[in-house]
PDB file of C-alpha atoms in Angstrom:
ATOM      1  CA  UNK V   1      63.004  91.783  84.761  1.00 52.00           C
ATOM      2  CA  UNK V   2      66.543  91.203  84.511  1.00 67.00           C
ATOM      3  CA  UNK V   3      68.680  90.752  87.309  1.00 75.00           C
ATOM      4  CA  UNK V   4      70.781  93.517  88.795  1.00 81.00           C
ATOM      5  CA  UNK V   5      74.407  94.118  88.184  1.00 93.00           C
ATOM      6  CA  UNK V   6      75.646  94.730  91.595  1.00 98.00           C
ATOM      7  CA  UNK V   7      78.118  97.248  92.518  1.00 98.00           C
ATOM      8  CA  UNK V   8      79.858  94.813  94.740  1.00 99.00           C
ATOM      9  CA  UNK V   9      79.236  91.543  96.453  1.00 99.00           C
ATOM     10  CA  UNK V  10      80.516  91.552 100.076  1.00 99.00           C
ATOM     11  CA  UNK V  11      81.283  87.971 101.383  1.00 99.00           C
ATOM     12  CA  UNK V  12      80.645  87.858 105.252  1.00 98.00           C
ATOM     13  CA  UNK V  13      81.464  84.963 107.326  1.00 98.00           C
ATOM     14  CA  UNK V  14      78.802  85.830 109.793  1.00 96.00           C
ATOM     15  CA  UNK V  15      75.880  88.417 110.091  1.00 94.00           C
ATOM     16  CA  UNK V  16      77.417  91.532 111.105  1.00 95.00           C
ATOM     17  CA  UNK V  17      80.811  90.881 109.751  1.00 98.00           C
ATOM     18  CA  UNK V  18      80.341  93.001 106.471  1.00 98.00           C
ATOM     19  CA  UNK V  19      79.135  95.780 108.389  1.00 98.00           C
ATOM     20  CA  UNK V  20      81.571  95.864 111.032  1.00 98.00           C
ATOM     21  CA  UNK V  21      84.415  95.704 108.437  1.00 98.00           C
ATOM     22  CA  UNK V  22      83.144  97.213 105.372  1.00 99.00           C
ATOM     23  CA  UNK V  23      80.226  99.615 106.487  1.00 98.00           C
ATOM     24  CA  UNK V  24      81.796 102.705 104.869  1.00 98.00           C
ATOM     25  CA  UNK V  25      82.324 101.219 101.688  1.00 98.00           C
ATOM     26  CA  UNK V  26      79.040  99.668 101.675  1.00 99.00           C
ATOM     27  CA  UNK V  27      77.414 102.956 102.367  1.00 98.00           C
ATOM     28  CA  UNK V  28      78.995 104.591  99.453  1.00 98.00           C
ATOM     29  CA  UNK V  29      78.575 101.963  96.992  1.00 98.00           C
ATOM     30  CA  UNK V  30      74.916 101.442  97.837  1.00 98.00           C
ATOM     31  CA  UNK V  31      74.241 105.234  97.110  1.00 97.00           C
ATOM     32  CA  UNK V  32      75.812 104.280  93.684  1.00 97.00           C
ATOM     33  CA  UNK V  33      73.621 100.949  92.988  1.00 97.00           C
ATOM     34  CA  UNK V  34      72.805  97.716  94.268  1.00 98.00           C
ATOM     35  CA  UNK V  35      75.034  96.142  96.870  1.00 98.00           C
ATOM     36  CA  UNK V  36      74.891  92.294  97.889  1.00 99.00           C
ATOM     37  CA  UNK V  37      76.078  90.811 101.161  1.00 99.00           C
ATOM     38  CA  UNK V  38      76.389  87.166 101.295  1.00 99.00           C
ATOM     39  CA  UNK V  39      76.506  85.736 104.659  1.00 98.00           C
ATOM     40  CA  UNK V  40      78.070  82.256 104.781  1.00 98.00           C
ATOM     41  CA  UNK V  41      77.717  80.870 108.135  1.00 96.00           C
ATOM     42  CA  UNK V  42      74.146  81.730 109.193  1.00 93.00           C
ATOM     43  CA  UNK V  43      72.552  78.386 110.517  1.00 89.00           C
ATOM     44  CA  UNK V  44      72.248  77.357 114.174  1.00 84.00           C
ATOM     45  CA  UNK V  45      70.970  74.081 115.816  1.00 79.00           C
ATOM     46  CA  UNK V  46      68.905  76.039 118.446  1.00 62.00           C
ATOM     47  CA  UNK V  47      69.103  79.286 120.007  1.00 49.00           C
ATOM     48  CA  UNK V  48      72.409  80.360 122.111  1.00 47.00           C
ATOM     49  CA  UNK V  49      72.306  83.499 124.222  1.00 44.00           C
ATOM     50  CA  UNK V  50      75.416  83.799 126.420  1.00 43.00           C
ATOM     51  CA  UNK V  51      77.635  86.620 126.877  1.00 43.00           C
ATOM     52  CA  UNK V  52      79.618  87.186 123.714  1.00 50.00           C
ATOM     53  CA  UNK V  53      77.655  84.690 121.905  1.00 54.00           C
ATOM     54  CA  UNK V  54      74.340  84.872 120.524  1.00 56.00           C
ATOM     55  CA  UNK V  55      72.970  82.548 117.948  1.00 61.00           C
ATOM     56  CA  UNK V  56      69.694  82.509 116.603  1.00 69.00           C
ATOM     57  CA  UNK V  57      66.673  84.672 115.373  1.00 80.00           C
ATOM     58  CA  UNK V  58      67.804  87.817 116.922  1.00 85.00           C
ATOM     59  CA  UNK V  59      70.787  87.720 114.661  1.00 89.00           C
ATOM     60  CA  UNK V  60      68.474  87.511 111.662  1.00 92.00           C
ATOM     61  CA  UNK V  61      66.423  90.454 112.830  1.00 94.00           C
ATOM     62  CA  UNK V  62      69.621  92.607 113.339  1.00 96.00           C
ATOM     63  CA  UNK V  63      70.974  91.794 109.734  1.00 97.00           C
ATOM     64  CA  UNK V  64      67.517  92.767 108.385  1.00 97.00           C
ATOM     65  CA  UNK V  65      67.519  96.072 110.030  1.00 98.00           C
ATOM     66  CA  UNK V  66      70.979  97.000 109.086  1.00 98.00           C
ATOM     67  CA  UNK V  67      70.399  96.039 105.338  1.00 98.00           C
ATOM     68  CA  UNK V  68      67.382  98.024 105.298  1.00 98.00           C
ATOM     69  CA  UNK V  69      69.199 101.118 107.053  1.00 98.00           C
ATOM     70  CA  UNK V  70      72.341 101.116 104.538  1.00 98.00           C
ATOM     71  CA  UNK V  71      70.419  99.855 101.492  1.00 98.00           C
ATOM     72  CA  UNK V  72      72.074  96.606 100.739  1.00 98.00           C
ATOM     73  CA  UNK V  73      70.433  92.982  99.896  1.00 98.00           C
ATOM     74  CA  UNK V  74      71.244  90.312 102.152  1.00 98.00           C
ATOM     75  CA  UNK V  75      71.576  86.548 101.138  1.00 97.00           C
ATOM     76  CA  UNK V  76      72.316  83.930 103.922  1.00 96.00           C
ATOM     77  CA  UNK V  77      73.784  80.920 102.881  1.00 96.00           C
ATOM     78  CA  UNK V  78      72.777  78.588 105.553  1.00 93.00           C
ATOM     79  CA  UNK V  79      76.066  77.073 106.357  1.00 95.00           C
ATOM     80  CA  UNK V  80      76.444  75.688 109.952  1.00 93.00           C
ATOM     81  CA  UNK V  81      78.141  78.307 112.284  1.00 90.00           C
ATOM     82  CA  UNK V  82      81.149  76.793 113.721  1.00 91.00           C
ATOM     83  CA  UNK V  83      79.940  76.350 117.146  1.00 85.00           C
ATOM     84  CA  UNK V  84      77.767  73.603 115.766  1.00 87.00           C
ATOM     85  CA  UNK V  85      79.784  72.290 112.929  1.00 91.00           C
ATOM     86  CA  UNK V  86      82.289  70.144 114.642  1.00 90.00           C
ATOM     87  CA  UNK V  87      82.765  68.809 118.301  1.00 88.00           C
ATOM     88  CA  UNK V  88      86.328  70.264 118.247  1.00 89.00           C
ATOM     89  CA  UNK V  89      84.852  73.616 118.213  1.00 89.00           C
ATOM     90  CA  UNK V  90      82.742  73.507 120.977  1.00 83.00           C
ATOM     91  CA  UNK V  91      85.600  74.610 123.020  1.00 81.00           C
ATOM     92  CA  UNK V  92      85.798  78.392 122.689  1.00 76.00           C
ATOM     93  CA  UNK V  93      89.560  78.365 122.537  1.00 81.00           C
ATOM     94  CA  UNK V  94      89.561  75.936 119.266  1.00 86.00           C
ATOM     95  CA  UNK V  95      87.628  78.592 117.459  1.00 89.00           C
ATOM     96  CA  UNK V  96      90.608  80.901 116.722  1.00 89.00           C
ATOM     97  CA  UNK V  97      93.176  77.947 116.147  1.00 88.00           C
ATOM     98  CA  UNK V  98      93.606  76.457 112.554  1.00 91.00           C
ATOM     99  CA  UNK V  99      90.645  74.938 110.888  1.00 93.00           C
ATOM    100  CA  UNK V 100      90.401  71.025 111.818  1.00 93.00           C
ATOM    101  CA  UNK V 101      91.085  68.322 109.173  1.00 93.00           C
ATOM    102  CA  UNK V 102      87.648  67.589 108.388  1.00 95.00           C
ATOM    103  CA  UNK V 103      87.128  71.104 107.516  1.00 95.00           C
ATOM    104  CA  UNK V 104      90.096  71.599 105.509  1.00 96.00           C
ATOM    105  CA  UNK V 105      90.225  68.118 103.375  1.00 95.00           C
ATOM    106  CA  UNK V 106      86.335  67.632 103.028  1.00 92.00           C
ATOM    107  CA  UNK V 107      84.228  70.759 103.790  1.00 96.00           C
ATOM    108  CA  UNK V 108      86.274  73.585 102.160  1.00 98.00           C
ATOM    109  CA  UNK V 109      86.282  72.060  98.496  1.00 98.00           C
ATOM    110  CA  UNK V 110      82.684  71.155  98.664  1.00 98.00           C
ATOM    111  CA  UNK V 111      81.818  74.566 100.059  1.00 98.00           C
ATOM    112  CA  UNK V 112      83.934  76.410  97.443  1.00 98.00           C
ATOM    113  CA  UNK V 113      82.134  74.584  94.739  1.00 98.00           C
ATOM    114  CA  UNK V 114      78.650  75.550  96.001  1.00 97.00           C
ATOM    115  CA  UNK V 115      79.943  79.233  96.615  1.00 98.00           C
ATOM    116  CA  UNK V 116      81.309  79.480  93.093  1.00 98.00           C
ATOM    117  CA  UNK V 117      78.278  78.019  91.679  1.00 97.00           C
ATOM    118  CA  UNK V 118      76.001  80.411  93.234  1.00 97.00           C
ATOM    119  CA  UNK V 119      78.323  83.698  92.551  1.00 97.00           C
ATOM    120  CA  UNK V 120      78.231  82.417  88.778  1.00 96.00           C
ATOM    121  CA  UNK V 121      74.607  83.335  88.706  1.00 96.00           C
ATOM    122  CA  UNK V 122      75.095  86.603  90.063  1.00 96.00           C
ATOM    123  CA  UNK V 123      76.503  89.822  87.863  1.00 97.00           C
ATOM    124  CA  UNK V 124      78.900  91.935  89.977  1.00 98.00           C
ATOM    125  CA  UNK V 125      81.549  94.430  89.562  1.00 98.00           C
ATOM    126  CA  UNK V 126      83.672  93.942  92.777  1.00 98.00           C
ATOM    127  CA  UNK V 127      83.932  90.949  94.999  1.00 99.00           C
ATOM    128  CA  UNK V 128      84.966  91.682  98.949  1.00 99.00           C
ATOM    129  CA  UNK V 129      86.073  88.755 100.847  1.00 99.00           C
ATOM    130  CA  UNK V 130      87.645  88.653 104.319  1.00 99.00           C
ATOM    131  CA  UNK V 131      91.525  88.581 105.148  1.00 98.00           C
ATOM    132  CA  UNK V 132      90.794  86.214 108.313  1.00 97.00           C
ATOM    133  CA  UNK V 133      92.513  88.612 110.888  1.00 97.00           C
ATOM    134  CA  UNK V 134      91.910  87.502 114.185  1.00 93.00           C
ATOM    135  CA  UNK V 135      92.062  83.779 113.123  1.00 94.00           C
ATOM    136  CA  UNK V 136      88.268  82.938 113.532  1.00 94.00           C
ATOM    137  CA  UNK V 137      87.891  79.663 111.969  1.00 96.00           C
ATOM    138  CA  UNK V 138      84.944  80.756 110.038  1.00 97.00           C
ATOM    139  CA  UNK V 139      86.775  83.825 108.963  1.00 98.00           C
ATOM    140  CA  UNK V 140      89.618  81.830 107.884  1.00 97.00           C
ATOM    141  CA  UNK V 141      87.418  79.515 105.654  1.00 98.00           C
ATOM    142  CA  UNK V 142      85.790  82.500 104.213  1.00 98.00           C
ATOM    143  CA  UNK V 143      89.167  83.489 103.188  1.00 98.00           C
ATOM    144  CA  UNK V 144      90.394  80.296 102.051  1.00 97.00           C
ATOM    145  CA  UNK V 145      87.268  79.715  99.769  1.00 98.00           C
ATOM    146  CA  UNK V 146      88.594  82.155  97.296  1.00 98.00           C
ATOM    147  CA  UNK V 147      92.347  81.263  97.089  1.00 95.00           C
ATOM    148  CA  UNK V 148      91.973  80.098  93.564  1.00 96.00           C
ATOM    149  CA  UNK V 149      90.721  83.443  92.461  1.00 97.00           C
ATOM    150  CA  UNK V 150      93.920  85.211  94.010  1.00 95.00           C
ATOM    151  CA  UNK V 151      95.282  87.620  91.380  1.00 93.00           C
ATOM    152  CA  UNK V 152      91.628  88.044  89.588  1.00 95.00           C
ATOM    153  CA  UNK V 153      90.653  91.603  88.921  1.00 95.00           C
ATOM    154  CA  UNK V 154      88.000  92.894  91.018  1.00 97.00           C
ATOM    155  CA  UNK V 155      88.678  90.588  94.020  1.00 98.00           C
ATOM    156  CA  UNK V 156      89.416  92.622  97.240  1.00 99.00           C
ATOM    157  CA  UNK V 157      90.194  91.607 100.762  1.00 99.00           C
ATOM    158  CA  UNK V 158      89.006  93.562 103.682  1.00 99.00           C
ATOM    159  CA  UNK V 159      90.332  93.675 107.274  1.00 98.00           C
ATOM    160  CA  UNK V 160      88.194  91.827 109.580  1.00 98.00           C
ATOM    161  CA  UNK V 161      86.658  94.065 112.287  1.00 97.00           C
ATOM    162  CA  UNK V 162      86.638  94.196 115.367  1.00 95.00           C
ATOM    163  CA  UNK V 163      89.651  92.184 115.097  1.00 94.00           C
ATOM    164  CA  UNK V 164      91.954  94.280 113.048  1.00 96.00           C
ATOM    165  CA  UNK V 165      91.362  96.999 115.829  1.00 95.00           C
ATOM    166  CA  UNK V 166      93.598  94.881 118.286  1.00 93.00           C
ATOM    167  CA  UNK V 167      97.219  95.917 118.033  1.00 91.00           C
ATOM    168  CA  UNK V 168      99.361  93.500 115.883  1.00 91.00           C
ATOM    169  CA  UNK V 169      96.280  91.345 114.654  1.00 92.00           C
ATOM    170  CA  UNK V 170      96.525  92.579 110.994  1.00 94.00           C
ATOM    171  CA  UNK V 171     100.298  92.281 111.066  1.00 93.00           C
ATOM    172  CA  UNK V 172     100.446  88.651 112.288  1.00 91.00           C
ATOM    173  CA  UNK V 173      97.800  87.596 109.854  1.00 94.00           C
ATOM    174  CA  UNK V 174      99.468  89.482 106.727  1.00 93.00           C
ATOM    175  CA  UNK V 175     102.659  87.632 107.645  1.00 90.00           C
ATOM    176  CA  UNK V 176     100.795  84.366 106.803  1.00 90.00           C
ATOM    177  CA  UNK V 177      99.641  85.447 103.762  1.00 92.00           C
ATOM    178  CA  UNK V 178     102.572  87.197 101.837  1.00 89.00           C
ATOM    179  CA  UNK V 179     105.008  90.099 101.508  1.00 88.00           C
ATOM    180  CA  UNK V 180     103.535  93.615 101.958  1.00 90.00           C
ATOM    181  CA  UNK V 181     104.851  97.007 101.932  1.00 87.00           C
ATOM    182  CA  UNK V 182     105.598  98.769 105.270  1.00 83.00           C
ATOM    183  CA  UNK V 183     104.977 102.546 105.069  1.00 82.00           C
ATOM    184  CA  UNK V 184     107.103 104.668 107.455  1.00 83.00           C
ATOM    185  CA  UNK V 185     104.093 106.202 109.440  1.00 88.00           C
ATOM    186  CA  UNK V 186     102.169 102.765 109.806  1.00 91.00           C
ATOM    187  CA  UNK V 187     102.925 101.486 113.237  1.00 89.00           C
ATOM    188  CA  UNK V 188     100.015  98.757 112.666  1.00 90.00           C
ATOM    189  CA  UNK V 189     102.279  96.587 110.446  1.00 90.00           C
ATOM    190  CA  UNK V 190     105.832  97.751 112.050  1.00 87.00           C
ATOM    191  CA  UNK V 191     107.597  94.716 113.259  1.00 86.00           C
ATOM    192  CA  UNK V 192     108.319  94.814 117.145  1.00 86.00           C
ATOM    193  CA  UNK V 193     109.711  92.296 119.675  1.00 87.00           C
ATOM    194  CA  UNK V 194     107.160  89.605 120.250  1.00 85.00           C
ATOM    195  CA  UNK V 195     106.995  90.309 123.833  1.00 87.00           C
ATOM    196  CA  UNK V 196     106.128  93.631 123.216  1.00 90.00           C
ATOM    197  CA  UNK V 197     103.375  92.586 120.907  1.00 86.00           C
ATOM    198  CA  UNK V 198     101.908  90.354 123.207  1.00 86.00           C
ATOM    199  CA  UNK V 199     101.768  92.914 126.196  1.00 90.00           C
ATOM    200  CA  UNK V 200     100.295  95.642 123.673  1.00 87.00           C
ATOM    201  CA  UNK V 201      97.787  93.018 122.327  1.00 87.00           C
ATOM    202  CA  UNK V 202      96.801  91.662 126.083  1.00 82.00           C
ATOM    203  CA  UNK V 203      96.499  95.300 127.280  1.00 83.00           C
ATOM    204  CA  UNK V 204      94.269  96.448 124.404  1.00 80.00           C
ATOM    205  CA  UNK V 205      91.872  93.242 124.627  1.00 79.00           C
ATOM    206  CA  UNK V 206      91.491  94.000 128.468  1.00 74.00           C
ATOM    207  CA  UNK V 207      90.179  97.403 127.433  1.00 78.00           C
ATOM    208  CA  UNK V 208      87.412  95.747 125.177  1.00 75.00           C
ATOM    209  CA  UNK V 209      83.791  95.743 126.561  1.00 72.00           C
ATOM    210  CA  UNK V 210      83.878  92.238 126.221  1.00 72.00           C
ATOM    211  CA  UNK V 211      86.323  92.070 129.092  1.00 70.00           C
ATOM    212  CA  UNK V 212      84.783  95.044 130.843  1.00 71.00           C
ATOM    213  CA  UNK V 213      81.531  93.462 130.653  1.00 71.00           C
ATOM    214  CA  UNK V 214      82.495  90.551 132.973  1.00 67.00           C
ATOM    215  CA  UNK V 215      80.959  90.703 136.194  1.00 69.00           C
ATOM    216  CA  UNK V 216      81.894  90.947 139.364  1.00 72.00           C
ATOM    217  CA  UNK V 217      85.363  92.587 138.914  1.00 69.00           C
ATOM    218  CA  UNK V 218      86.912  89.356 140.548  1.00 69.00           C
ATOM    219  CA  UNK V 219      85.670  87.260 137.694  1.00 66.00           C
ATOM    220  CA  UNK V 220      87.377  90.007 135.331  1.00 68.00           C
ATOM    221  CA  UNK V 221      90.423  89.960 137.272  1.00 69.00           C
ATOM    222  CA  UNK V 222      90.989  86.363 137.233  1.00 76.00           C
ATOM    223  CA  UNK V 223      89.948  86.062 133.647  1.00 76.00           C
ATOM    224  CA  UNK V 224      92.785  88.120 132.199  1.00 76.00           C
ATOM    225  CA  UNK V 225      95.685  86.114 133.037  1.00 82.00           C
ATOM    226  CA  UNK V 226      93.933  83.093 131.458  1.00 80.00           C
ATOM    227  CA  UNK V 227      93.259  85.290 128.263  1.00 79.00           C
ATOM    228  CA  UNK V 228      96.754  86.490 128.336  1.00 84.00           C
ATOM    229  CA  UNK V 229      98.259  82.892 128.433  1.00 86.00           C
ATOM    230  CA  UNK V 230      95.843  82.087 125.713  1.00 83.00           C
ATOM    231  CA  UNK V 231      96.920  84.966 123.544  1.00 85.00           C
ATOM    232  CA  UNK V 232     100.537  84.077 124.306  1.00 82.00           C
ATOM    233  CA  UNK V 233     100.215  80.301 122.798  1.00 87.00           C
ATOM    234  CA  UNK V 234      97.901  81.515 119.995  1.00 86.00           C
ATOM    235  CA  UNK V 235     100.300  83.977 118.603  1.00 85.00           C
ATOM    236  CA  UNK V 236     102.943  81.495 119.086  1.00 86.00           C
ATOM    237  CA  UNK V 237     101.280  79.177 117.046  1.00 85.00           C
ATOM    238  CA  UNK V 238     100.621  81.560 114.290  1.00 82.00           C
ATOM    239  CA  UNK V 239     104.234  82.721 114.311  1.00 82.00           C
ATOM    240  CA  UNK V 240     105.473  79.384 113.801  1.00 84.00           C
ATOM    241  CA  UNK V 241     102.869  78.933 110.798  1.00 79.00           C
ATOM    242  CA  UNK V 242     103.990  82.496 109.339  1.00 78.00           C
ATOM    243  CA  UNK V 243     107.703  81.315 109.481  1.00 75.00           C
ATOM    244  CA  UNK V 244     106.771  78.138 106.998  1.00 75.00           C
ATOM    245  CA  UNK V 245     104.473  80.519 104.651  1.00 69.00           C
ATOM    246  CA  UNK V 246     105.658  81.073 101.261  1.00 64.00           C
ATOM    247  CA  UNK V 247     106.379  84.747 100.260  1.00 64.00           C
ATOM    248  CA  UNK V 248     104.977  84.247  96.727  1.00 81.00           C
ATOM    249  CA  UNK V 249     102.231  86.618  97.241  1.00 90.00           C
ATOM    250  CA  UNK V 250     102.462  90.420  97.409  1.00 93.00           C
ATOM    251  CA  UNK V 251      99.848  92.599  99.096  1.00 94.00           C
ATOM    252  CA  UNK V 252      99.117  96.082  98.240  1.00 95.00           C
ATOM    253  CA  UNK V 253      96.893  98.191 100.669  1.00 95.00           C
ATOM    254  CA  UNK V 254      94.369 100.950  99.946  1.00 95.00           C
ATOM    255  CA  UNK V 255      92.867 103.002 102.711  1.00 95.00           C
ATOM    256  CA  UNK V 256      89.301 104.484 102.540  1.00 96.00           C
ATOM    257  CA  UNK V 257      88.926 107.575 104.649  1.00 95.00           C
ATOM    258  CA  UNK V 258      85.242 107.338 106.074  1.00 95.00           C
ATOM    259  CA  UNK V 259      84.779 110.858 106.598  1.00 91.00           C
ATOM    260  CA  UNK V 260      80.939 111.519 106.249  1.00 91.00           C
ATOM    261  CA  UNK V 261      79.918 107.787 105.989  1.00 96.00           C
ATOM    262  CA  UNK V 262      81.449 106.795 109.424  1.00 97.00           C
ATOM    263  CA  UNK V 263      78.198 107.896 111.340  1.00 96.00           C
ATOM    264  CA  UNK V 264      76.043 105.652 108.955  1.00 97.00           C
ATOM    265  CA  UNK V 265      78.577 102.847 109.790  1.00 98.00           C
ATOM    266  CA  UNK V 266      78.419 103.099 113.464  1.00 97.00           C
ATOM    267  CA  UNK V 267      74.659 103.213 113.310  1.00 97.00           C
ATOM    268  CA  UNK V 268      74.352 100.237 111.294  1.00 98.00           C
ATOM    269  CA  UNK V 269      76.826  98.646 113.571  1.00 98.00           C
ATOM    270  CA  UNK V 270      74.469  99.337 116.501  1.00 97.00           C
ATOM    271  CA  UNK V 271      71.939  97.676 114.819  1.00 98.00           C
ATOM    272  CA  UNK V 272      73.657  94.632 115.615  1.00 96.00           C
ATOM    273  CA  UNK V 273      72.844  95.122 119.195  1.00 93.00           C
ATOM    274  CA  UNK V 274      73.869  91.673 120.350  1.00 88.00           C
ATOM    275  CA  UNK V 275      77.479  92.037 118.868  1.00 89.00           C
ATOM    276  CA  UNK V 276      78.005  95.607 119.094  1.00 94.00           C
ATOM    277  CA  UNK V 277      77.469  95.688 123.093  1.00 88.00           C
ATOM    278  CA  UNK V 278      80.416  93.098 123.233  1.00 86.00           C
ATOM    279  CA  UNK V 279      83.157  94.898 121.524  1.00 89.00           C
ATOM    280  CA  UNK V 280      82.039  98.362 122.477  1.00 92.00           C
ATOM    281  CA  UNK V 281      80.798 100.075 125.411  1.00 89.00           C
ATOM    282  CA  UNK V 282      78.794 102.781 123.101  1.00 92.00           C
ATOM    283  CA  UNK V 283      79.133 104.876 119.824  1.00 93.00           C
ATOM    284  CA  UNK V 284      81.817 106.861 121.382  1.00 94.00           C
ATOM    285  CA  UNK V 285      84.008 103.910 122.268  1.00 93.00           C
ATOM    286  CA  UNK V 286      83.579 102.649 118.834  1.00 94.00           C
ATOM    287  CA  UNK V 287      84.581 105.779 117.361  1.00 94.00           C
ATOM    288  CA  UNK V 288      87.656 106.044 119.769  1.00 93.00           C
ATOM    289  CA  UNK V 289      88.746 102.765 118.603  1.00 94.00           C
ATOM    290  CA  UNK V 290      88.483 103.135 114.795  1.00 95.00           C
ATOM    291  CA  UNK V 291      90.112 106.556 115.235  1.00 95.00           C
ATOM    292  CA  UNK V 292      92.973 105.084 117.165  1.00 94.00           C
ATOM    293  CA  UNK V 293      93.445 102.279 114.598  1.00 95.00           C
ATOM    294  CA  UNK V 294      93.375 105.095 111.627  1.00 96.00           C
ATOM    295  CA  UNK V 295      96.172 106.923 113.531  1.00 95.00           C
ATOM    296  CA  UNK V 296      98.214 103.777 113.838  1.00 94.00           C
ATOM    297  CA  UNK V 297      97.875 103.345 109.937  1.00 94.00           C
ATOM    298  CA  UNK V 298      98.936 107.237 109.720  1.00 92.00           C
ATOM    299  CA  UNK V 299      95.612 108.809 109.141  1.00 92.00           C
ATOM    300  CA  UNK V 300      95.099 111.425 111.702  1.00 87.00           C
ATOM    301  CA  UNK V 301      91.629 112.496 110.263  1.00 83.00           C
ATOM    302  CA  UNK V 302      89.340 110.040 111.630  1.00 90.00           C
ATOM    303  CA  UNK V 303      88.188 106.569 111.147  1.00 96.00           C
ATOM    304  CA  UNK V 304      89.244 104.289 107.890  1.00 97.00           C
ATOM    305  CA  UNK V 305      88.827 101.151 106.379  1.00 98.00           C
ATOM    306  CA  UNK V 306      91.708  99.267 105.054  1.00 98.00           C
ATOM    307  CA  UNK V 307      91.536  96.914 101.832  1.00 98.00           C
ATOM    308  CA  UNK V 308      94.047  94.840 100.158  1.00 98.00           C
ATOM    309  CA  UNK V 309      94.670  93.356  96.787  1.00 97.00           C
ATOM    310  CA  UNK V 310      96.736  90.086  96.874  1.00 96.00           C
ATOM    311  CA  UNK V 311      98.441  89.013  93.562  1.00 92.00           C
ATOM    312  CA  UNK V 312     101.195  86.189  93.025  1.00 88.00           C
ATOM    313  CA  UNK V 313     104.649  87.568  93.225  1.00 75.00           C
ATOM    314  CA  UNK V 314     106.521  87.691  89.693  1.00 66.00           C
ATOM    315  CA  UNK V 315     109.495  86.726  91.535  1.00 50.00           C
ATOM    316  CA  UNK V 316     108.710  84.076  94.003  1.00 45.00           C
ATOM    317  CA  UNK V 317     111.356  83.201  96.453  1.00 44.00           C
TER     318      UNK V 317
END
């Protein structure tokens, strides 16, 4: 029996990222033919169960349930999760800073060679990879893996959810990657004073289930100033990186209105219970955040997913 030709392969940094970010697209494509999700960083050195961090067998069970529900195939590449890969990443704050030298100079090229060799044995029409919105190290590495393929037909970049739901997160990341058009009705990419952007980011983060779940209230109140300072420094760091980035790449967006598949997406997301509860209070809260993001993009009809193609500029500056 010959191997299937997949409608698409979705490269997912972790177990849940593809469905959280692209669940609507996966649902639609899976109705047309085989879809494969390639999860990269899926190996853990022991069980970890803390607020916002669940690593271990529970994550595999969640992935299997979501794959069965949406009808996609799932393959785990077995790379070490960032929390176990380097001593520098044992501090949660460092997980959202640029990858350390060992990852960039040694690990990334070797991982790229293995991933490309694996994909060479897979027949597919389109390849979806993350943009790295939110700056999680594993998401950034998953994006950087495919830099040599920038400009290839069929290579599509997706916005990392739930990070892209935080105001200005997409804009800050895209500024590092190249030039992109700004639509008049799209507030998510509109430049605003950085002080205002920081305040809106902190306010939105404070409204997440992740923060609301902190108990007792005094812990939540004391955590917010710390988070605010951290976000201020993180945004400032990446602003400096964006200022030195070459605008030699051009990004074009395509928005997919989810309509009838959003309910299936949220049902699949909820199957990743360990993650869903950290970002969303419930299904209604999830719909509220996705709808608000769609409205910011300029779509008032309901939730959307936004995808990007990146191509080398014909007139680099």
